[in-house]
mmCIF file of C-alpha atoms in Angstrom:
data_model
loop_
_atom_site.group_PDB
_atom_site.id
_atom_site.type_symbol
_atom_site.label_atom_id
_atom_site.label_comp_id
_atom_site.label_asym_id
_atom_site.label_seq_id
_atom_site.Cartn_x
_atom_site.Cartn_y
_atom_site.Cartn_z
ATOM 1 C CA MET P 1 0.000 0.000 0.000
ATOM 2 C CA ALA P 2 2.813 2.403 0.854
ATOM 3 C CA ALA P 3 4.513 1.615 -2.472
ATOM 4 C CA LYS P 4 1.349 2.640 -4.342
ATOM 5 C CA ARG P 5 1.245 5.952 -2.500
ATOM 6 C CA VAL P 6 4.929 6.625 -3.223
ATOM 7 C CA ILE P 7 4.440 5.827 -6.900
ATOM 8 C CA LEU P 8 1.269 7.927 -7.046
ATOM 9 C CA ALA P 9 3.044 10.851 -5.341
ATOM 10 C CA PHE P 10 6.007 10.516 -7.727
ATOM 11 C CA CYS P 11 3.682 10.509 -10.761
ATOM 12 C CA ALA P 12 1.788 13.536 -9.447
ATOM 13 C CA ILE P 13 5.019 15.470 -8.858
ATOM 14 C CA SER P 14 6.288 14.509 -12.322
ATOM 15 C CA PHE P 15 3.036 15.658 -13.884
ATOM 16 C CA LEU P 16 3.139 18.948 -12.010
ATOM 17 C CA GLN P 17 6.761 19.430 -13.025
ATOM 18 C CA THR P 18 5.877 19.207 -16.720
ATOM 19 C CA SER P 19 2.544 21.010 -16.381
ATOM 20 C CA PHE P 20 4.113 24.139 -14.965
ATOM 21 C CA ALA P 21 7.142 24.346 -17.220
ATOM 22 C CA GLY P 22 7.875 28.038 -17.576
ATOM 23 C CA PHE P 23 5.928 28.784 -14.403
ATOM 24 C CA GLU P 24 8.966 30.504 -12.856
ATOM 25 C CA ARG P 25 7.901 33.823 -14.378
ATOM 26 C CA PHE P 26 4.927 33.748 -11.988
ATOM 27 C CA TRP P 27 7.020 32.670 -9.021
ATOM 28 C CA ILE P 28 7.454 35.503 -6.528
ATOM 29 C CA PHE P 29 11.174 34.833 -6.012
ATOM 30 C CA SER P 30 12.113 34.632 -9.685
ATOM 31 C CA LYS P 31 14.064 37.454 -11.308
ATOM 32 C CA ASP P 32 12.005 40.346 -12.678
ATOM 33 C CA ALA P 33 11.870 40.596 -16.493
ATOM 34 C CA ASP P 34 12.597 44.338 -16.365
ATOM 35 C CA THR P 35 15.706 43.642 -14.312
ATOM 36 C CA GLU P 36 16.892 41.156 -16.937
ATOM 37 C CA VAL P 37 16.383 43.704 -19.730
ATOM 38 C CA THR P 38 18.199 46.397 -17.763
ATOM 39 C CA ASP P 39 21.061 44.025 -16.966
ATOM 40 C CA ALA P 40 21.331 42.995 -20.610
ATOM 41 C CA TRP P 41 21.409 46.646 -21.742
ATOM 42 C CA GLU P 42 24.029 47.595 -19.149
ATOM 43 C CA ASN P 43 26.216 44.630 -20.103
ATOM 44 C CA MET P 44 26.344 45.789 -23.731
ATOM 45 C CA SER P 45 29.205 47.873 -24.998
ATOM 46 C CA GLU P 46 28.429 51.329 -26.390
ATOM 47 C CA GLU P 47 28.937 49.986 -29.916
ATOM 48 C CA GLU P 48 26.432 47.196 -29.302
ATOM 49 C CA GLN P 49 23.943 49.660 -27.845
ATOM 50 C CA GLN P 50 24.355 51.947 -30.858
ATOM 51 C CA ALA P 51 23.933 49.002 -33.234
ATOM 52 C CA LEU P 52 20.766 47.905 -31.415
ATOM 53 C CA ILE P 53 19.337 51.422 -31.530
ATOM 54 C CA LYS P 54 20.142 51.724 -35.243
ATOM 55 C CA ARG P 55 18.514 48.344 -35.867
ATOM 56 C CA TYR P 56 15.408 49.448 -33.989
ATOM 57 C CA GLN P 57 15.324 52.685 -35.973
ATOM 58 C CA SER P 58 15.553 50.811 -39.250
ATOM 59 C CA LEU P 59 12.721 48.515 -38.179
ATOM 60 C CA LYS P 60 10.567 51.499 -37.327
ATOM 61 C CA GLU P 61 11.609 53.222 -40.588
ATOM 62 C CA VAL P 62 12.435 56.496 -38.904
ATOM 63 C CA PRO P 63 12.787 59.369 -41.374
ATOM 64 C CA ASP P 64 16.299 60.802 -41.737
ATOM 65 C CA GLU P 65 15.325 64.098 -40.132
ATOM 66 C CA THR P 66 14.010 62.349 -37.018
ATOM 67 C CA SER P 67 16.940 59.962 -36.997
ATOM 68 C CA ASN P 68 19.426 62.848 -37.026
ATOM 69 C CA SER P 69 17.546 64.595 -34.236
ATOM 70 C CA LEU P 70 17.534 61.413 -32.169
ATOM 71 C CA GLN P 71 21.239 60.880 -32.810
ATOM 72 C CA GLN P 72 22.028 64.427 -31.672
ATOM 73 C CA ARG P 73 20.050 63.911 -28.460
ATOM 74 C CA MET P 74 21.765 60.585 -27.832
ATOM 75 C CA ASP P 75 25.183 62.171 -28.405
ATOM 76 C CA TRP P 76 24.339 64.979 -26.000
ATOM 77 C CA PHE P 77 23.166 62.512 -23.361
ATOM 78 C CA ALA P 78 26.234 60.290 -23.864
ATOM 79 C CA GLN P 79 28.515 63.230 -23.051
ATOM 80 C CA LEU P 80 26.979 63.723 -19.603
ATOM 81 C CA PRO P 81 28.768 62.318 -16.540
ATOM 82 C CA GLU P 82 27.349 58.991 -15.339
ATOM 83 C CA ALA P 83 25.827 60.531 -12.194
ATOM 84 C CA GLU P 84 24.015 63.164 -14.285
ATOM 85 C CA LYS P 85 22.760 60.502 -16.679
ATOM 86 C CA GLN P 86 21.262 58.564 -13.784
ATOM 87 C CA LYS P 87 19.618 61.690 -12.357
ATOM 88 C CA MET P 88 18.125 62.475 -15.771
ATOM 89 C CA ARG P 89 16.841 58.914 -16.158
ATOM 90 C CA GLU P 90 15.158 59.070 -12.758
ATOM 91 C CA ALA P 91 13.641 62.493 -13.463
ATOM 92 C CA TRP P 92 12.459 61.301 -16.902
ATOM 93 C CA GLN P 93 10.649 58.359 -15.313
ATOM 94 C CA LYS P 94 8.775 60.716 -12.980
ATOM 95 C CA MET P 95 7.620 63.056 -15.784
ATOM 96 C CA SER P 96 4.285 62.940 -17.515
ATOM 97 C CA LEU P 97 4.118 62.549 -21.282
ATOM 98 C CA GLN P 98 3.342 66.253 -21.683
ATOM 99 C CA GLU P 99 6.332 67.248 -19.547
ATOM 100 C CA ARG P 100 8.608 64.994 -21.594
ATOM 101 C CA LYS P 101 7.444 66.631 -24.824
ATOM 102 C CA GLU P 102 7.946 70.072 -23.313
ATOM 103 C CA LEU P 103 11.445 69.169 -22.123
ATOM 104 C CA ALA P 104 12.373 67.769 -25.537
ATOM 105 C CA GLN P 105 11.187 70.947 -27.265
ATOM 106 C CA ARG P 106 13.027 73.191 -24.828
ATOM 107 C CA LEU P 107 16.253 71.203 -25.169
ATOM 108 C CA GLN P 108 15.995 71.170 -28.944
ATOM 109 C CA LYS P 109 15.745 74.956 -29.106
ATOM 110 C CA ALA P 110 18.403 75.608 -26.445
ATOM 111 C CA ASN P 111 22.132 76.166 -26.803
ATOM 112 C CA PRO P 112 24.588 74.047 -24.730
ATOM 113 C CA GLU P 113 24.622 76.469 -21.770
ATOM 114 C CA GLN P 114 20.838 76.642 -21.660
ATOM 115 C CA ARG P 115 20.617 72.848 -21.856
ATOM 116 C CA THR P 116 22.643 72.578 -18.662
ATOM 117 C CA GLN P 117 20.294 75.018 -16.935
ATOM 118 C CA ILE P 118 17.201 73.209 -18.216
ATOM 119 C CA ARG P 119 18.589 69.837 -17.148
ATOM 120 C CA THR P 120 19.372 71.188 -13.666
ATOM 121 C CA GLU P 121 15.894 72.709 -13.432
ATOM 122 C CA TYR P 122 14.177 69.400 -14.170
ATOM 123 C CA ILE P 123 16.496 67.375 -11.936
ATOM 124 C CA ASN P 124 15.809 69.763 -9.041
ATOM 125 C CA LYS P 125 12.076 69.699 -9.763
ATOM 126 C CA TYR P 126 11.960 65.907 -9.409
ATOM 127 C CA LYS P 127 14.687 65.600 -6.780
ATOM 128 C CA ASN P 128 12.186 65.343 -3.927
ATOM 129 C CA THR P 129 10.184 62.582 -5.598
ATOM 130 C CA ILE P 130 13.334 60.706 -6.623
ATOM 131 C CA ASN P 131 14.742 60.617 -3.089
ATOM 132 C CA ASN P 132 11.440 59.441 -1.568
#
């Protein structure tokens, strides 16, 4: 009788094992998908990141004018110190869609000195919400 129960338990566990293949994405202790994407991006070299962005642009068939504008913004962002980049990322995440559009327009029209002032303004604006 005990052998039947052991065999039945083994079969049930085997069935559950195959039934829930891929179930780890629902498991509370499994790694977050966003974390994996972020880790993958951070592990890429700048050349790989640029190649991926260019590939994405080609898939989306971005017009040359928009592509050049995007490249200029990326170049500007790449020149910032790492701490400033992180502050801008955090502030960007806190902004509404309208605020992002407004910031993009202001930065596009601004000269390099004004861009620094605008960036500082937005970082300070969202500093309280970032630290909380």
